[in-house]
Short mmCIF file of C-alpha atoms and ligand atoms in Angstrom, two decimals:
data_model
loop_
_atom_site.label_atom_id
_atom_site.label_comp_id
_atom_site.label_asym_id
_atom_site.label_seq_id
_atom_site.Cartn_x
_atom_site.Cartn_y
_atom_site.Cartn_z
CA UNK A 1 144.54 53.87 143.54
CA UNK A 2 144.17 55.57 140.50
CA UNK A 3 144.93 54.12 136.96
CA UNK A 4 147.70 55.56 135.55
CA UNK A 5 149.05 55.75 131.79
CA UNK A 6 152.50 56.57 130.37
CA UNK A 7 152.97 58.10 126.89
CA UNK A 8 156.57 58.11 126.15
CA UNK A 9 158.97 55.54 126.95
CA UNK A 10 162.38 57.06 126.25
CA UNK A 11 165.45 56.74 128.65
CA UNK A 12 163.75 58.99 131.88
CA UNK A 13 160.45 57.55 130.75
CA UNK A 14 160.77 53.98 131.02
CA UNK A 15 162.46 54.60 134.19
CA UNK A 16 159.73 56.35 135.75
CA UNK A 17 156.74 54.42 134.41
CA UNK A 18 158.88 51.58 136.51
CA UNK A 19 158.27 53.25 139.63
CA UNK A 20 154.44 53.08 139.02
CA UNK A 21 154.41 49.76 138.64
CA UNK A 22 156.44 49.57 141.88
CA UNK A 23 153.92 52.04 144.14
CA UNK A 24 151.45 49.50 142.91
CA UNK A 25 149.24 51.60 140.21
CA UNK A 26 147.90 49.88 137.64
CA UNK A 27 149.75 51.11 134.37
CA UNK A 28 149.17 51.29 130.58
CA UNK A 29 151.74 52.45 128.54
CA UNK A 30 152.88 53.40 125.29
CA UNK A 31 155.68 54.48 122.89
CA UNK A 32 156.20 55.01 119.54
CA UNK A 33 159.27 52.01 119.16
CA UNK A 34 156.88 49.23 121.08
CA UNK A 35 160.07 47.42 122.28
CA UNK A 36 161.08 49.73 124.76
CA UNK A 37 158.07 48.48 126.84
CA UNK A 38 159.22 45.14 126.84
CA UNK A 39 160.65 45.41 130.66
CA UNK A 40 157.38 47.18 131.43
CA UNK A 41 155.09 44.63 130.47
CA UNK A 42 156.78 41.70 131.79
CA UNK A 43 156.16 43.30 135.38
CA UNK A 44 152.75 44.02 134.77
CA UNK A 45 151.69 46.85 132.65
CA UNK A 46 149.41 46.76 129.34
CA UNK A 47 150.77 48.01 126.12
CA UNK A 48 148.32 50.01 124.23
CA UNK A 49 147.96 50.04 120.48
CA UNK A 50 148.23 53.62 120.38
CA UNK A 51 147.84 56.96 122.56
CA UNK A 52 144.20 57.06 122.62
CA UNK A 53 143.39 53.37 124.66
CA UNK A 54 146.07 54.97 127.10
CA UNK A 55 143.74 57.99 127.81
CA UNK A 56 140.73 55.68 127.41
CA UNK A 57 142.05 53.04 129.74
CA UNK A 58 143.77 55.95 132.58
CA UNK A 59 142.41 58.40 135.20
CA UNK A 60 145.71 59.82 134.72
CA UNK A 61 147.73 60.22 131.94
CA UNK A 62 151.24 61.38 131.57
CA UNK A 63 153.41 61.89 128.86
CA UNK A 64 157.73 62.37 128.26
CA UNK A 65 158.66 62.71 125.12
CA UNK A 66 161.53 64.49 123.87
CA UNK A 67 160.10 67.93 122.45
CA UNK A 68 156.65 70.22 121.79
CA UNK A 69 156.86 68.66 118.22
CA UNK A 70 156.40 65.20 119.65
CA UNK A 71 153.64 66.17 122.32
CA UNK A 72 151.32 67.69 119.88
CA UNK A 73 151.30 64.76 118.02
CA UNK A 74 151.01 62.51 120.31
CA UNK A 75 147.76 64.50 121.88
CA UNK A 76 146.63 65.61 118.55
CA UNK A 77 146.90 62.49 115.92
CA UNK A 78 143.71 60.90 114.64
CA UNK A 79 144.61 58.25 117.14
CA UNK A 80 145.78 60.42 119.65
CA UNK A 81 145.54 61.14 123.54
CA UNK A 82 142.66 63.74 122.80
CA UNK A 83 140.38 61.56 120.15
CA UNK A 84 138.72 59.64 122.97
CA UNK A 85 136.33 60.84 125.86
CA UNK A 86 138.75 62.16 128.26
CA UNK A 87 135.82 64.41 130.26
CA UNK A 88 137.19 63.85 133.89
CA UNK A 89 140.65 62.65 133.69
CA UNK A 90 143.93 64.48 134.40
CA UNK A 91 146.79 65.04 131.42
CA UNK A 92 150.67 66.08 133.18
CA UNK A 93 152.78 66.48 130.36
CA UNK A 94 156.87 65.91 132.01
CA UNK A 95 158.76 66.88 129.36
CA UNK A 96 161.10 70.08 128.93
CA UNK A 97 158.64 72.51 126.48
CA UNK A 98 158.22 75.70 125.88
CA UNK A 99 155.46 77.45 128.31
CA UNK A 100 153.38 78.52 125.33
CA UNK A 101 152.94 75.19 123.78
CA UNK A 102 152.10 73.99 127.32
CA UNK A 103 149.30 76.47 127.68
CA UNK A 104 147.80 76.73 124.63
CA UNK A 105 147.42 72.58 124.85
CA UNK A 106 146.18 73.11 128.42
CA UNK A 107 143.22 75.46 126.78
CA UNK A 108 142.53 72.65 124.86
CA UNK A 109 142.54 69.74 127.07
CA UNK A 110 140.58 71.82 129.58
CA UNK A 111 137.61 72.46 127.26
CA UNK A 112 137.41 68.65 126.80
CA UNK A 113 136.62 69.00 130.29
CA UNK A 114 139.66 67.22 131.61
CA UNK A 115 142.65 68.86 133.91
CA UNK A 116 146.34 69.58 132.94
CA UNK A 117 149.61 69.65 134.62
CA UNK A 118 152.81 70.46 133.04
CA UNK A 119 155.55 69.00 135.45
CA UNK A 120 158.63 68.72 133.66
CA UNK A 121 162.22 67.33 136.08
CA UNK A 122 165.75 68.44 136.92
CA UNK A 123 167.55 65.28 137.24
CA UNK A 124 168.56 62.89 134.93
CA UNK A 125 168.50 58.75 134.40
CA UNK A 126 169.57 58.12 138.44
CA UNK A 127 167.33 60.04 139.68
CA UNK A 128 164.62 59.19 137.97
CA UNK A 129 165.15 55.37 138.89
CA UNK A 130 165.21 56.26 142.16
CA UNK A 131 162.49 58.41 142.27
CA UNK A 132 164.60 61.23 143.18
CA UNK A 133 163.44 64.12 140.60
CA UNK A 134 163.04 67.57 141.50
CA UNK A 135 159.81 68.39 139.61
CA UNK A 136 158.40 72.05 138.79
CA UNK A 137 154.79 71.88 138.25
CA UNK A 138 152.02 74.56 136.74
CA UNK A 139 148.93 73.63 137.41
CA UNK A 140 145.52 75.07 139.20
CA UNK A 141 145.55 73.87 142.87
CA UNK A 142 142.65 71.75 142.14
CA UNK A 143 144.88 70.23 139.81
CA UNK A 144 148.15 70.17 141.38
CA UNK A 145 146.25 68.48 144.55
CA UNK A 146 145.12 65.48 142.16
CA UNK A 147 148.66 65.00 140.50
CA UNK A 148 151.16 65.48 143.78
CA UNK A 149 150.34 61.78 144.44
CA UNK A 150 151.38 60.52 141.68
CA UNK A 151 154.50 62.91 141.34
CA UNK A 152 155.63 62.19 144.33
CA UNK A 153 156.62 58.66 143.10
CA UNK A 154 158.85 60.60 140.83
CA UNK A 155 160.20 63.24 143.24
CA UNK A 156 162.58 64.57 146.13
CA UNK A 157 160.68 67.67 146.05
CA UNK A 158 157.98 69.27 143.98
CA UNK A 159 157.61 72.79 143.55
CA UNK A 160 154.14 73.86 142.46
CA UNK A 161 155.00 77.47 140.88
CA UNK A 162 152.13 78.62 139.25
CA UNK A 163 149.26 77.65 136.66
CA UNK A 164 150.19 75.76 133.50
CA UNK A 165 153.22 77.18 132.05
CA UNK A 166 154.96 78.12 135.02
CA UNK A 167 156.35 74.42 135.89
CA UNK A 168 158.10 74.76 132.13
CA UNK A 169 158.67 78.72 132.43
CA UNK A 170 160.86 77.46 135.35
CA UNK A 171 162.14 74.10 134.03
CA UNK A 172 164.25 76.61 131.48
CA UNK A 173 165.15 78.88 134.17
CA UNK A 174 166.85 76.10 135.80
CA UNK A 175 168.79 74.46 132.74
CA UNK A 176 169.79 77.71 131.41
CA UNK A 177 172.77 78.25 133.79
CA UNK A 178 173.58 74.80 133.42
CA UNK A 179 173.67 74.67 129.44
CA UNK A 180 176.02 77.68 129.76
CA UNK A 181 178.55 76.05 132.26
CA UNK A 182 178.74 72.79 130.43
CA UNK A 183 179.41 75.36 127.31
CA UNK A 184 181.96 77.30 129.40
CA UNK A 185 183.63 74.22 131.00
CA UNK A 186 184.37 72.96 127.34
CA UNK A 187 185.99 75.98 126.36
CA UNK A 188 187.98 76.56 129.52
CA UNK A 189 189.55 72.73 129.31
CA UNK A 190 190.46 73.16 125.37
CA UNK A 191 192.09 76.68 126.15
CA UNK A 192 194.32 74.47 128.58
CA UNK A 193 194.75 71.37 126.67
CA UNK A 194 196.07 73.85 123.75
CA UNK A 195 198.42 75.26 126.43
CA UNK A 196 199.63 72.01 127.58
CA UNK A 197 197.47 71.34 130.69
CA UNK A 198 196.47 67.72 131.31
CA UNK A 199 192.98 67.39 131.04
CA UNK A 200 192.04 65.42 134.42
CA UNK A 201 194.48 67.70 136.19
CA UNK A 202 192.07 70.68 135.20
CA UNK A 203 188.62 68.96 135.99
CA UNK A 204 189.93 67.59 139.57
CA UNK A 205 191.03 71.11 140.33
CA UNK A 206 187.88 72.41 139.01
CA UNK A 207 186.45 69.85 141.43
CA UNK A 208 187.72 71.44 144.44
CA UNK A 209 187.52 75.52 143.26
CA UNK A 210 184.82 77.59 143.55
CA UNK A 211 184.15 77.03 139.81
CA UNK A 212 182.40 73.38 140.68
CA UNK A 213 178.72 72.60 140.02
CA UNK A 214 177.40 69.94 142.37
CA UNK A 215 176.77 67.70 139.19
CA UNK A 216 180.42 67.95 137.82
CA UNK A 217 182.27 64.83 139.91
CA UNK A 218 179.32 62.47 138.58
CA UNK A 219 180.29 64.00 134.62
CA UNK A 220 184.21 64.14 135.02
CA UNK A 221 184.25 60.47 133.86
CA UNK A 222 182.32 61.27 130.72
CA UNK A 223 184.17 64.03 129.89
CA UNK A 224 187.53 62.43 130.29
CA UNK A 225 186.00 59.70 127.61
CA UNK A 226 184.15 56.61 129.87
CA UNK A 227 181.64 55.37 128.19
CA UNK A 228 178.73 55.76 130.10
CA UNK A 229 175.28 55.06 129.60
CA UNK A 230 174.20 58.76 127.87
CA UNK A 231 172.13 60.37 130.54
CA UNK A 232 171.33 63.78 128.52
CA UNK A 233 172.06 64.46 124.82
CA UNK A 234 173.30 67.38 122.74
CA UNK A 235 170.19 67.59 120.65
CA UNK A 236 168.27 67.56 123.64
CA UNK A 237 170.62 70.50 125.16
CA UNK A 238 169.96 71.98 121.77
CA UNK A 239 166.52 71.78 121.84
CA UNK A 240 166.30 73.37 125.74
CA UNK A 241 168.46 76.73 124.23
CA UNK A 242 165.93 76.77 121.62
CA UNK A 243 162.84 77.01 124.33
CA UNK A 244 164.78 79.19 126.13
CA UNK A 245 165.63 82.39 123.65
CA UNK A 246 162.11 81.54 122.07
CA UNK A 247 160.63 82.13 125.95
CA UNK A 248 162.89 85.01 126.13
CA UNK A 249 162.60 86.43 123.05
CA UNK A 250 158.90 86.74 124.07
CA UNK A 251 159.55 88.37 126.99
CA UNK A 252 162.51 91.10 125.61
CA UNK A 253 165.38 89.83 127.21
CA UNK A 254 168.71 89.77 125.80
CA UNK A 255 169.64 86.25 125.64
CA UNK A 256 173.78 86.35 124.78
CA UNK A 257 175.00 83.55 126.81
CA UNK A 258 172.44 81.42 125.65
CA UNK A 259 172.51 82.02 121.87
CA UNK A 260 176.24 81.62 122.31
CA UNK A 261 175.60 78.12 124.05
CA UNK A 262 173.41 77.27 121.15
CA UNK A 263 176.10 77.61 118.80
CA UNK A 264 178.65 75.46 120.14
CA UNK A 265 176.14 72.73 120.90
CA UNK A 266 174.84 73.23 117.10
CA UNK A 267 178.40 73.05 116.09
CA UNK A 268 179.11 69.90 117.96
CA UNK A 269 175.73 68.29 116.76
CA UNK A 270 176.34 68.94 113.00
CA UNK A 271 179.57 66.94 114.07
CA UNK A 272 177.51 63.80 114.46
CA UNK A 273 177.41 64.10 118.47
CA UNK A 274 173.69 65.10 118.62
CA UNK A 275 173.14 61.84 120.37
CA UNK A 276 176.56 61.99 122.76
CA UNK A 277 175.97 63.34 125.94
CA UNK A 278 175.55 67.28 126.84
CA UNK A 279 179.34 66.82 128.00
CA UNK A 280 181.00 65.83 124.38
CA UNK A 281 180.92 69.76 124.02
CA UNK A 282 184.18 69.39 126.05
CA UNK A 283 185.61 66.55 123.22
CA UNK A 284 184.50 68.64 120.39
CA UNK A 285 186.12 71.80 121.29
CA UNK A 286 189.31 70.22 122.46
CA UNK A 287 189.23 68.09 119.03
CA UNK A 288 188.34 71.14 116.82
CA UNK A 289 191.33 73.56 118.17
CA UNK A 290 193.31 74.92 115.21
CA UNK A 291 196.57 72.77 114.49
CA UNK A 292 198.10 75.66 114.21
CA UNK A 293 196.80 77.05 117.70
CA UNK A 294 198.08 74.19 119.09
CA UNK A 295 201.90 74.86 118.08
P1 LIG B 301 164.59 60.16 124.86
O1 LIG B 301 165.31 59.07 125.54
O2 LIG B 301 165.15 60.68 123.58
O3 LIG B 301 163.08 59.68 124.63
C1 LIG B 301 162.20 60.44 123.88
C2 LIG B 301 160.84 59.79 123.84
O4 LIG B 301 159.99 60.56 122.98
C3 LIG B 301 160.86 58.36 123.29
O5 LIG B 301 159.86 57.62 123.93
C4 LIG B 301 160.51 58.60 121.82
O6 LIG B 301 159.96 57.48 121.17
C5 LIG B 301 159.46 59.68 121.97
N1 LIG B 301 159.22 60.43 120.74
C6 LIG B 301 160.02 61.35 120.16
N2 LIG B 301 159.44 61.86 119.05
C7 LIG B 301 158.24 61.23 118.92
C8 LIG B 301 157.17 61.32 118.00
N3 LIG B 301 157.22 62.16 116.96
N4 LIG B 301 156.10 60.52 118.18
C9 LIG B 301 156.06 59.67 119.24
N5 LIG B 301 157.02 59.53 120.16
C10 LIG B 301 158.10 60.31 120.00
O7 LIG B 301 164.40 61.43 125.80
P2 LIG B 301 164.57 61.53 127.38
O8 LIG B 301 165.99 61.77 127.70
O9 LIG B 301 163.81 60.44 128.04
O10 LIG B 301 163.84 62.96 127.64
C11 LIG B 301 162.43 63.08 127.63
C12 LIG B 301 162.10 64.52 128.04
O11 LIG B 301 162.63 64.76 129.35
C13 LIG B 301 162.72 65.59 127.13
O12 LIG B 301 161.82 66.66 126.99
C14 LIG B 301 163.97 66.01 127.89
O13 LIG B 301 164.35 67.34 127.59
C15 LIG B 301 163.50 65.88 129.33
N6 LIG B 301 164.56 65.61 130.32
C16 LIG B 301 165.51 64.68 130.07
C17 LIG B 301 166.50 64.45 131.03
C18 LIG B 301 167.60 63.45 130.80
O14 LIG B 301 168.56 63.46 131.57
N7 LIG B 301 167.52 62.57 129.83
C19 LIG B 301 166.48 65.16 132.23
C20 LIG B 301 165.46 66.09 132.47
C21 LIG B 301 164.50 66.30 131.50
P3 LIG B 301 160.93 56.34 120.53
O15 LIG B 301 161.36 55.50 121.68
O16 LIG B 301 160.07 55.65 119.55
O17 LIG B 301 162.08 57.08 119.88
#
């Protein structure tokens, strides 16, 4: 079974490293705040000192961190995952990134002589306990053969769509639609709340319209104000928008809906709810209605 590391211990991360452990891999990890591996180590994994004895100690090494700032570093550093021998081993990066950045590193990492994967997930913190992720991967079949093993631990279904890139190209094809509709939703309930319309009354009929996304029962609690673990966060929706009209802006397509996504989740994150979940967009908009408006 091959040695596996895991660069990246955030809330998916930690989650999925887990289910490593679990399929019986032996597992080094690492992150950046060394407590989060706490859990990890107590059931049997090694903590590295820092990226590189990951890649030195794994066959395979993945890494989910939270943007393309954070994975360059993390490969590039003096210390990094690329300043040991790595001739041989296999790199899947999981994270949502642009398709460039995942490219141009996969250039890299293949003239070290080692293979790349970029497999980022739909699918938040359930999921990924469960090992329920839907994961897009890009990837050469040789390399895609050698990580479906191990992303199968992770996934209800993997779709291979391409050579590096594509897995990411598609990652923001997915989450596009949704960053819109959780953008939409907001303003649609704080258009009724200003007219007088309760609040759960509009998400339950919501619920059973033609307007529903299969997601939305699981987020009406957050919305309505439960505090629930945060599953995924403004900045992080921010950051997605940002990949996306970069990716499209690359490609000539007009990109309205999401630049006007982007600036209500900007809006709510100068607000100090970068770190609430995607759905405080709904809280901020209803909050920020005009007193006079509401009249
Ligand atoms: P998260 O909880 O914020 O964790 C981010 C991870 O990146 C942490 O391990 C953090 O280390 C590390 N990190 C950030 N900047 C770093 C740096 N400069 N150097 C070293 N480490 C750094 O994020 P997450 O929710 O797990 O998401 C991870 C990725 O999955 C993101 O790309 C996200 O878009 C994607 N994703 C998330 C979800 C979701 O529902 N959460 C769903 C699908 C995809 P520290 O612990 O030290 O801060």
């Amino acid at each position: 079974m091959a040695s596996v590391g895991f660069v990246g211990l955030g809330k998916m991360g930690c989650l999925m490293a887990a289910r490593l452990l679990q399929a019986g891999h032996e597992l080094t990890v690492w992150n950046r705040s060394p407590a989060k591996a706490d859990t990890l180590v107590r059931d049997g994994a090694t903590l590295a000192a820092n990226p590189a004895e990951v890649a030195t100690a794994a066959d395979v090494v993945i890494s989910m961190l939270s943007d393309d700032a954070a994975v360059l570093e993390i490969y590039d550093q003096p210390d990094g995952l690329l300043s040991t021998a790595v001739d041989g081993k296999l790199f899947i990066d999981m994270s949502t990134l642009r398709p460039v950045t995942v490219r141009e590193l996969a250039i890299r990492v293949r003239g070290l002589g080692a293979g790349f994967a970029d497999a980022p997930v739909s699918g938040t913190v359930g999921p990924a306990k469960d090992g329920q992720l839907f994961v897009f991967c890009g990837a050469s079949e040789q390399d895609f053969e050698r990580a479906q093993p191990i992303l199968d631990i992770f996934a209800r279904r993997i779709v291979h769509a391409g050579d590096v890139g594509q897995g990411s190209l598609l990652k923001l094809v997915v989450n596009l639609p949704l960053a819109v509709y959780w953008g939409s939703l907001a303003e649609a309930i704080a258009m009724g709340s200003q007219g007088g319309l309760d609040p759960q009354l509009m998400l339950e009929t919501i619920k059973d319209s033609s307007a529903a996304l299969a997601v939305l029962p699981l987020k009406i609690p957050t919305i309505l104000g439960a505090s629930e673990p945060v599953a995924f966060d403004v900045k992080s929706m921010q950051k997605d928008l940002r990949s996306m009209l970069a990716t499209g802006g690359e490609t000539g397509v007009q990109m309205r809906m999401a630049e006007g996504a982007l600036a209500a989740y900007s809006a709510a994150a100068e607000s100090g709810l970068g770190s609430s979940d995607a759905v405080a967009i709904v809280e901020y908009l209803i909050d920020n209605a005009t007193p006079h408006a509401k009249e």
